[in-house]
Coordinates of C-alpha atoms in Angstrom, one line a residue:
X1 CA 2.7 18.8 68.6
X2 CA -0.4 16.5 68.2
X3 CA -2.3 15.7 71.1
X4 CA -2.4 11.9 71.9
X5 CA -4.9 9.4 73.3
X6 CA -3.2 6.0 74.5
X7 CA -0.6 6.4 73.1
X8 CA -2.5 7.6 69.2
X9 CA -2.8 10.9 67.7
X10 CA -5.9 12.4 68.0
X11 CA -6.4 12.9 64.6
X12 CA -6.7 8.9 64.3
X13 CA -9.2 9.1 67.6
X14 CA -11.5 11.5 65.5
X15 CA -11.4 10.1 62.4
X16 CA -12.5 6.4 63.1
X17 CA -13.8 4.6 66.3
X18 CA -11.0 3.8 67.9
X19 CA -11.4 1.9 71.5
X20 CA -8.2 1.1 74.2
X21 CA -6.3 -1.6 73.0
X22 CA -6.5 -4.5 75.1
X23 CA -3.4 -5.9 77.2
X24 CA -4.2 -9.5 75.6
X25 CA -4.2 -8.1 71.5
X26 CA -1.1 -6.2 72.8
X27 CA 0.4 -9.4 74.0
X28 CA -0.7 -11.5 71.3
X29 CA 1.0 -9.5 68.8
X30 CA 4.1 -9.7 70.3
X31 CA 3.9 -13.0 70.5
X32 CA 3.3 -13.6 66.7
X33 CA 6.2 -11.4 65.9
X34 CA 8.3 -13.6 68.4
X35 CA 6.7 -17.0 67.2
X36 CA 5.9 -16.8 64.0
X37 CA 7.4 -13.5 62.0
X38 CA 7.0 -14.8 58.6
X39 CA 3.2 -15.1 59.1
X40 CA 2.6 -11.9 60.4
X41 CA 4.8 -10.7 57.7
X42 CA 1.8 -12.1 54.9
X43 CA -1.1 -10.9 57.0
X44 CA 0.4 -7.2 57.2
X45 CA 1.5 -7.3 52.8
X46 CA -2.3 -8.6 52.7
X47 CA -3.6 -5.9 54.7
X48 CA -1.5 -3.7 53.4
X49 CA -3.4 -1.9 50.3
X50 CA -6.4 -1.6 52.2
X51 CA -4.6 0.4 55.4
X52 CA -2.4 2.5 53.0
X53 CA -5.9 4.2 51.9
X54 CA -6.6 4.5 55.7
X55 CA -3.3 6.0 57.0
X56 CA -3.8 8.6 53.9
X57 CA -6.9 9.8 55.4
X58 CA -5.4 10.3 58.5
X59 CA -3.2 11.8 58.3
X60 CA -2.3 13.9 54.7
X61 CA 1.7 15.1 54.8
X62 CA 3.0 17.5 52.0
X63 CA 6.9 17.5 54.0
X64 CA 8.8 14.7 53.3
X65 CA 8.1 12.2 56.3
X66 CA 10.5 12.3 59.2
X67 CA 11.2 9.2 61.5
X68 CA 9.0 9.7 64.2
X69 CA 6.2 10.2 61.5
X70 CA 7.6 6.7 60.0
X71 CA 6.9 5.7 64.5
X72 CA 3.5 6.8 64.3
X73 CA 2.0 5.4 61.1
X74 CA 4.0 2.2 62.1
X75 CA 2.1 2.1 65.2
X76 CA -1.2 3.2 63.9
X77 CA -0.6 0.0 61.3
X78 CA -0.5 -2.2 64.3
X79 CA -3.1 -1.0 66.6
X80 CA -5.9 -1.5 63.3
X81 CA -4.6 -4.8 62.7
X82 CA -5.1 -5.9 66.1
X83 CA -8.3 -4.7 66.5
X84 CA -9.4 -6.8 63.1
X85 CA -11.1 -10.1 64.2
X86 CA -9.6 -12.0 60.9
X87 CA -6.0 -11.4 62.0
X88 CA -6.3 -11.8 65.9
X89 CA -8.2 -15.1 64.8
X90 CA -5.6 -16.7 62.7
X91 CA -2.5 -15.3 64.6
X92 CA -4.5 -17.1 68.0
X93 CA -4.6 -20.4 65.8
X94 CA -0.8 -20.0 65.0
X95 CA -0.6 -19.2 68.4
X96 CA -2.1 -22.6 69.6
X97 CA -0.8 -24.8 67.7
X98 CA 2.7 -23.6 68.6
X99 CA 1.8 -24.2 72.1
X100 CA 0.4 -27.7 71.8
X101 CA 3.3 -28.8 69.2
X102 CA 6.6 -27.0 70.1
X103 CA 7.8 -27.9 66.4
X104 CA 5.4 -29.4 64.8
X105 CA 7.7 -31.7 63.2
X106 CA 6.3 -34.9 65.3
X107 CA 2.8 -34.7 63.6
X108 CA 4.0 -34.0 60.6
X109 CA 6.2 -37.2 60.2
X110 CA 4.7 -40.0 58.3
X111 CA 2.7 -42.6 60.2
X112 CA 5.4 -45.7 59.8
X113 CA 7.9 -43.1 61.5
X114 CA 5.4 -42.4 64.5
X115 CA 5.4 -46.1 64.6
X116 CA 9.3 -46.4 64.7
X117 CA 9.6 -43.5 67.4
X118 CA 7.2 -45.3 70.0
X119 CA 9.1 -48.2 69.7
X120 CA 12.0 -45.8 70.7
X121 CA 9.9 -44.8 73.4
X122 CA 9.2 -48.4 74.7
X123 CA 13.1 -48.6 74.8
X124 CA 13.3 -45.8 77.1
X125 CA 11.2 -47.0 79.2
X126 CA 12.9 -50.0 79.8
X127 CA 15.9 -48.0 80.3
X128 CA 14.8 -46.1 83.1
X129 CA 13.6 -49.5 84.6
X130 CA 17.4 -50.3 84.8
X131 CA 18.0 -47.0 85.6
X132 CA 15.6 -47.7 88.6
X133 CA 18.0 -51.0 89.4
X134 CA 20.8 -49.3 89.6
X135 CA 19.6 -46.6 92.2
X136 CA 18.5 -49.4 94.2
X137 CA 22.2 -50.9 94.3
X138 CA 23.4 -47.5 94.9
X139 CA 21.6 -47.3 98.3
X140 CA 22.9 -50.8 99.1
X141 CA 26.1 -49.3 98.4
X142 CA 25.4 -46.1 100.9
X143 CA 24.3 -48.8 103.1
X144 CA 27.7 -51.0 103.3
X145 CA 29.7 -47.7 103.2
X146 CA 28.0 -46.1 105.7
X147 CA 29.2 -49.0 108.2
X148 CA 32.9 -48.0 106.8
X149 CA 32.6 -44.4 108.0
X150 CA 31.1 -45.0 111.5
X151 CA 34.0 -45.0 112.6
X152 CA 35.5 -42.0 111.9
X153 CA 32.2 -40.3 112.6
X154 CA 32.5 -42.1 116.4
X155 CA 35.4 -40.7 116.7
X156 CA 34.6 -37.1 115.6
X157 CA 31.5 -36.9 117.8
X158 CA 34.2 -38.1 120.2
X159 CA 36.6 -35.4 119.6
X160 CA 33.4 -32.9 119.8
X161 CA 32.3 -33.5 122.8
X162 CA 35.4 -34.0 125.0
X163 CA 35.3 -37.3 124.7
X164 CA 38.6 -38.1 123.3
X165 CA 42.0 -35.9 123.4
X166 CA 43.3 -35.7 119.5
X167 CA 47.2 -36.8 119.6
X168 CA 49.7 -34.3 118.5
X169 CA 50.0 -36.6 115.7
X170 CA 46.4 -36.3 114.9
X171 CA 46.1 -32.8 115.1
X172 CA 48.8 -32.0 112.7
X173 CA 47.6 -30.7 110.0
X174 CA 49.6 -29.2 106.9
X175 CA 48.1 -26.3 105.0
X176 CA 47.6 -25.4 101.4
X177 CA 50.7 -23.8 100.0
X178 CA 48.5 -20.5 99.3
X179 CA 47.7 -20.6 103.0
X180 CA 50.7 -20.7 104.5
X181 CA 52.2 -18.0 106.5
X182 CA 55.7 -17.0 107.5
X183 CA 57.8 -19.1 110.3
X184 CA 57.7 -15.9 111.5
X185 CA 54.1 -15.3 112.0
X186 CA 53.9 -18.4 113.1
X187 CA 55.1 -18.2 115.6
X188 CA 53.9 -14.8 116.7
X189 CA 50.7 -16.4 116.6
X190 CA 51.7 -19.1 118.8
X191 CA 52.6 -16.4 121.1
X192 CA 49.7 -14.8 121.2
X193 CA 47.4 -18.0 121.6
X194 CA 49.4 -19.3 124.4
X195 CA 48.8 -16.0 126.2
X196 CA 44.7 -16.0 125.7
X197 CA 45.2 -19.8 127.4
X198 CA 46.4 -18.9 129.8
X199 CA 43.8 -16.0 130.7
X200 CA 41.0 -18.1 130.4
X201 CA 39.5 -22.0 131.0
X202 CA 40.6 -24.4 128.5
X203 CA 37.2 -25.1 126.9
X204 CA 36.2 -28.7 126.4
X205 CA 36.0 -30.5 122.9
X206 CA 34.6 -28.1 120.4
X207 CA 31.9 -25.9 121.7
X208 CA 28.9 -25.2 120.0
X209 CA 29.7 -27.0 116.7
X210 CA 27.1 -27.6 114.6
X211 CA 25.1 -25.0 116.1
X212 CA 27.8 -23.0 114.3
X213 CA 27.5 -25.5 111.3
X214 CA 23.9 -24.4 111.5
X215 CA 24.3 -20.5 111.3
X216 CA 27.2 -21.1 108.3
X217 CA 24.6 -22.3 106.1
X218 CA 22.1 -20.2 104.4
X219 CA 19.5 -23.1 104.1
X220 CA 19.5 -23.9 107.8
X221 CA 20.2 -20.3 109.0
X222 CA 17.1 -19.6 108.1
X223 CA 15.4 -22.0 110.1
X224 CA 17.5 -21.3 113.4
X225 CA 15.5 -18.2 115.3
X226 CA 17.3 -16.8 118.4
X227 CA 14.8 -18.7 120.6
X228 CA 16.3 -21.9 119.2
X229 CA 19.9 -20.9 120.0
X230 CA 19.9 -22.1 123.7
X231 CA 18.5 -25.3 123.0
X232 CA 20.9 -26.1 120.2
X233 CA 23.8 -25.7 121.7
X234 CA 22.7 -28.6 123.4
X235 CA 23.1 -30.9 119.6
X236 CA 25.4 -33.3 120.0
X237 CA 25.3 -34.7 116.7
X238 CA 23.6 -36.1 113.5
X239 CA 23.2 -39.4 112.4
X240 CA 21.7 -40.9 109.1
X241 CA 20.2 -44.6 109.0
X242 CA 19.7 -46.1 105.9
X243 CA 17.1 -48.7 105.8
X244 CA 17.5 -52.7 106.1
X245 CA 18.1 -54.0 102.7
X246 CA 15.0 -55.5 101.5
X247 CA 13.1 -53.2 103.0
X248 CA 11.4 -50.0 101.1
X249 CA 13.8 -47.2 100.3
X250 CA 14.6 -44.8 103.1
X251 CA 16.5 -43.1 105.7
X252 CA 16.5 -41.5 108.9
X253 CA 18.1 -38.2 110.1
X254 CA 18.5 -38.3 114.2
X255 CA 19.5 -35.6 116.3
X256 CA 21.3 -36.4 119.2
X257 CA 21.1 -33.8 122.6
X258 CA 22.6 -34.3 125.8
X259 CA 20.3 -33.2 129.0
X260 CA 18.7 -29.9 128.6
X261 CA 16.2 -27.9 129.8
X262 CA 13.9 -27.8 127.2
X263 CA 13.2 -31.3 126.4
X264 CA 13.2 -35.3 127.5
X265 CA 14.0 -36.7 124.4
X266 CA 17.5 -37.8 123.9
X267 CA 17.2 -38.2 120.1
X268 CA 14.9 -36.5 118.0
X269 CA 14.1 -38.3 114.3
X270 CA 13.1 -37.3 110.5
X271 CA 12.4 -40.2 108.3
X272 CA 11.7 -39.9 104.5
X273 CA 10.6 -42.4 102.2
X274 CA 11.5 -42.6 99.1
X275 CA 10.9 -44.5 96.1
X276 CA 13.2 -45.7 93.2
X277 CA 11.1 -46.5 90.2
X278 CA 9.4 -44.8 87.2
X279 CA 5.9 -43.9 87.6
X280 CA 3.9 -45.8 85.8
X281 CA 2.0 -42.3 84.1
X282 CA 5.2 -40.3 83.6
X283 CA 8.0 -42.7 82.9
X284 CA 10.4 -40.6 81.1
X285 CA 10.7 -37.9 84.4
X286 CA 12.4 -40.6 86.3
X287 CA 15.7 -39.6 87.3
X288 CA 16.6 -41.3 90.4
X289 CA 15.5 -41.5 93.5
X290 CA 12.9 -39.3 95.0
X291 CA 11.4 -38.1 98.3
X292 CA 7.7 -39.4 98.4
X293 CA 6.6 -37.8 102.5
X294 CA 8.6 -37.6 105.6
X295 CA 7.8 -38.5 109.5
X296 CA 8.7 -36.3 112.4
X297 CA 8.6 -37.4 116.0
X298 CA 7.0 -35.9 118.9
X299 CA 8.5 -33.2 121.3
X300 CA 7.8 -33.8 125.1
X301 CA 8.6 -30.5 126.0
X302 CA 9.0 -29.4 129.5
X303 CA 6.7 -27.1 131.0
X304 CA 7.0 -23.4 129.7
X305 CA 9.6 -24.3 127.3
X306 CA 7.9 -25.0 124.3
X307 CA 9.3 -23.0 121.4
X308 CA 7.6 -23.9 118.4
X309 CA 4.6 -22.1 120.5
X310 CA 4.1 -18.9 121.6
X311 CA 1.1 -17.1 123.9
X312 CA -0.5 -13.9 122.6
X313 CA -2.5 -11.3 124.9
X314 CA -5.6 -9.7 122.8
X315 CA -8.1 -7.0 124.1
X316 CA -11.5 -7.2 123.5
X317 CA -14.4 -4.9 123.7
X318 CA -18.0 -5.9 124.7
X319 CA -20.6 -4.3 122.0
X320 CA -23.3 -3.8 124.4
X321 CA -21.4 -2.9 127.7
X322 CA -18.7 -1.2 126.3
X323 CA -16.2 -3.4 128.7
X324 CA -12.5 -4.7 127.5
X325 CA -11.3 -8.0 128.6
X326 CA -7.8 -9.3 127.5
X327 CA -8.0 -12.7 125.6
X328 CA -5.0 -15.5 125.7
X329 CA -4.3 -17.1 122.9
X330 CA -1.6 -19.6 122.1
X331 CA -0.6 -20.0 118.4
X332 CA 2.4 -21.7 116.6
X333 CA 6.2 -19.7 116.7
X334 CA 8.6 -19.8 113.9
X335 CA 11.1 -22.3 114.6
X336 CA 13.9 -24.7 113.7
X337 CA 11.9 -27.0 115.9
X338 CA 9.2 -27.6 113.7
X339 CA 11.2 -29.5 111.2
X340 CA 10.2 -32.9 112.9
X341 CA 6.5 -32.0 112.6
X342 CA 6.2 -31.6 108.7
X343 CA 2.2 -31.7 107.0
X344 CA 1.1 -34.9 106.6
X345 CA 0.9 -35.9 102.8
X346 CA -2.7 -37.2 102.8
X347 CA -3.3 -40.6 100.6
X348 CA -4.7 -38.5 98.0
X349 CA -1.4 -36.9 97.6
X350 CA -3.4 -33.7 97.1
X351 CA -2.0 -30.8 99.1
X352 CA -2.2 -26.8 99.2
X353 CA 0.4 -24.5 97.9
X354 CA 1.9 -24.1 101.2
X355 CA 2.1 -27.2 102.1
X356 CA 3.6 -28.2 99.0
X357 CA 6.2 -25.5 99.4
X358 CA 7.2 -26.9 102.9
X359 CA 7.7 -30.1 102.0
X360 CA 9.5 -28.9 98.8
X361 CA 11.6 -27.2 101.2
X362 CA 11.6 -29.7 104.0
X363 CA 12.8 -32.6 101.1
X364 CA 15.8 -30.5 100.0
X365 CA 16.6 -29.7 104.0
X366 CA 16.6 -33.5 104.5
X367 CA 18.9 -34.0 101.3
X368 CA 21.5 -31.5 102.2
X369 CA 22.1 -32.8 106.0
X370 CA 22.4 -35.9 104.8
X371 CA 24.5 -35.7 101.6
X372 CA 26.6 -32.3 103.1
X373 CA 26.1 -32.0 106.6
X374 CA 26.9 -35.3 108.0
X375 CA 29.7 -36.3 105.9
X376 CA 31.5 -33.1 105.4
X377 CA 30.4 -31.0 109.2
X378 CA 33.9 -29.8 109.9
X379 CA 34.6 -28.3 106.4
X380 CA 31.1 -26.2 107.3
X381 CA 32.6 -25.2 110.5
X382 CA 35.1 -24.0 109.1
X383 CA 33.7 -22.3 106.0
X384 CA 35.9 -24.0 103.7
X385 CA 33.2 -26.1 102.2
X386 CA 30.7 -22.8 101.9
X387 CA 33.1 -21.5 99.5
X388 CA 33.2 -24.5 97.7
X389 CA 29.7 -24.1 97.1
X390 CA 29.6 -20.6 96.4
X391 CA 32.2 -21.3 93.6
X392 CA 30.0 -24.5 92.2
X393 CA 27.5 -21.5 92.0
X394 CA 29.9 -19.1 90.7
X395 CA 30.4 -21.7 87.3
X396 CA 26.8 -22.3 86.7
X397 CA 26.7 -18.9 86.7
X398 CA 29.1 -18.4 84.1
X399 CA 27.6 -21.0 82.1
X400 CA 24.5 -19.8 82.6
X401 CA 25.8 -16.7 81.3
X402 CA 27.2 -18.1 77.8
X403 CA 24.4 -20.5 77.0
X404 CA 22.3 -17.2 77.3
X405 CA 24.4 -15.7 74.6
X406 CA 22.8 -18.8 72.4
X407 CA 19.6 -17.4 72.0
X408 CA 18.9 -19.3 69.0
X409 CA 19.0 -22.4 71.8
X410 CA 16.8 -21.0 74.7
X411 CA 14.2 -19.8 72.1
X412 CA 14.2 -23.1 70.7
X413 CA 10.7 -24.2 71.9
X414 CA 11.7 -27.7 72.6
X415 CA 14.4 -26.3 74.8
X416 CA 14.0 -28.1 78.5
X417 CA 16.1 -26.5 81.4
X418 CA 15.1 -29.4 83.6
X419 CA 18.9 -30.8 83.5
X420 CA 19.9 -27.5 85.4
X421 CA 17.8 -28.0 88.0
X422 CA 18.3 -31.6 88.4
X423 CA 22.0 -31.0 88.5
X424 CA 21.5 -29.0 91.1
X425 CA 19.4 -31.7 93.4
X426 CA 22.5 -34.2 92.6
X427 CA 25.1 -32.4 93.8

């Protein structure tokens, strides 16, 4: 069998100056077979008399040609056309313009048309000015509700904390007919329970609840190291306060802890702004409400019991003397704790990659306890609202799945999968 070079037979190498291919003509001409198939398909029958006369001197076959010859001269065919300036010139042009003009179809319209369309455009705009309205009354709305459901969240906290004793009325509570279980087994269970009473203390309220909420959910999980255990056991609960109507768009998350020994505050606060109106140089990506920054509060920490900071021992050895010393250092420790000291978005709004990727993270943190957490924290004790999730998941998947079998769709160039993700932020 011939000997190849890159992936050529050296018979090609020998016969003409043949360099590497590079990865970018190698790319490119994928590209233009992906993109734009029918243009290829005239530069290669163009090409095509002149490279016949080339592949016969490489390569001279009495035998009748077998497929992996047919392989060979195919790739041969492609490697000489890439490495020909014309082609790799006019496929980059093709190239371009597909790039800067998904379709091409907007240009190409007649100028009256264009004129029409912006006018269409001006419409939208105006739309998502309403759009912008009706957020605005939406928040009122979470505003007068959230007075509605106080209540019920006083009386939870209540329950929580040993507060209040739930009537036997109240604590009632008929299953699912998938989850019920035999009289039987019932009341084996009973049994049983009454027994493990009676061996130990009756515990008061629910201990450790959200802490438990915490470590149910991926998203804060993550944030919860097992330095931060002790301390949240101490969380008594989480409130959201929406701001005064009138007053700019926002809300506030607060922690409440009873008496520990790890800090003075009582409450512990995150406020994000937000801001309900299109931007003035991207009108059409309004889509609601968005998080612009968020505040923290300040930790007074007792002494030695600061856990967003950890100390470090370092040796180090003189040059000269040859003597070791052992340096203290204190630097910052992972921690659920540092949550209520997010970067600061400087007025600028310029910030580095990781600190963009905090606060990306930090928003969708504040969005979840607020819109999950707080309303619905027993169903995330439970787990019962996790596998509600994980089935919302599950579908998108499955959709996911068919709208990839319409490739026609996802290789359409104009094809946006912005309403996937936005869906996602909404739920």
């Amino acid at each position: 069998m011939e000997e190849e070079r890159w992936g050529l037979p050296s018979s090609l190498c020998e016969s003409r100056e043949v360099t590497k291919p590079l990865e970018v003509s190698i790319s490119l001409s994928n590209a233009a077979l992906q993109f734009c198939p029918c243009f290829f398909a005239k530069l290669i029958s163009k090409e095509q008399s002149e490279l016949d006369q080339d592949l016969d001197d490489v390569e001279e076959v009495e035998e009748e040609e077998t497929g992996e010859e047919t392989k060979i001269k195919a790739r041969q065919l492609t490697v000489q056309m890439m490495q020909n300036p014309q082609i790799l010139a006019a496929l980059q042009e093709r190239l371009d313009g597909l790039v800067e003009t998904p379709t091409g179809y907007i240009e190409s319209l007649p100028k009256v048309v264009k004129r029409r369309v912006n006018a269409l455009k001006n419409l939208q705009v105006k739309c998502a000015q309403i759009e912008a309205k009706f957020y605005e009354e939406v928040h009122d709305l979470e505003r007068k509700y959230a007075v509605l459901y106080q209540p019920l969240f006083d009386k939870r906290f209540e329950i929580i904390n040993a507060i209040y004793e739930p009537t036997e009325e109240e604590c009632e509570w008929k299953p699912d007919e998938e989850d019920e279980i035999s009289e039987e087994l019932k009341e084996k269970a009973k049994i049983e329970d009454e027994k493990k009473d009676e061996e130990k203390e009756d515990p008061k309220g629910i201990p450790e609840f959200l802490l438990t909420v915490f470590k149910n959910v991926d998203l804060l999980s993550d944030m919860v190291q097992e330095h931060d255990e002790p301390i949240l056991k101490h969380l008594k609960d989480i409130k959201v306060k929406f701001s005064d109507a009138g007053q700019p768009m926002s809300f506030v998350l607060e922690f409440h802890f009873e008496p520990n020994e790890y800090f003075t505050n009582e409450v512990l606060t995150k406020t994000y702004r937000m801001r309900s109106e299109p931007d003035d140089s991207d009108p059409f990506s309004f889509d609601g409400p968005e998080i612009m920054g968020c505040t923290g509060c300040q930790i007074d920490w007792k002494k030695g019991k600061n856990v967003t900071l950890k100390t470090i021992k370092k040796k180090q050895k003189h040059k000269g003397r040859g003597t070791v010393r052992t340096v203290t250092k204190t630097v910052s420790n992972d921690s659920f704790f540092n949550f209520f000291a997010p970067p600061e978005v400087p007025e600028s709004g310029d910030l580095d990659d990781d600190a963009e990727a905090i606060l990306a993270a930090d928003f969708e943190i504040g969005h979840f306890l607020r819109e999950r957490i707080i309303p619905r924290s027993v169903l995330y004790f439970t787990g019962e609202a996790i596998e509600d999730d994980d089935d919302d998941y599950d579908e998108e998947g499955e959709e996911a799945d068919e709208e990839g079998e319409e490739e026609d769709e996802e290789n359409d160039p104009d094809y946006d999968s912005k309403e996937i993700a936005i869906a996602k932020v909404k739920e």
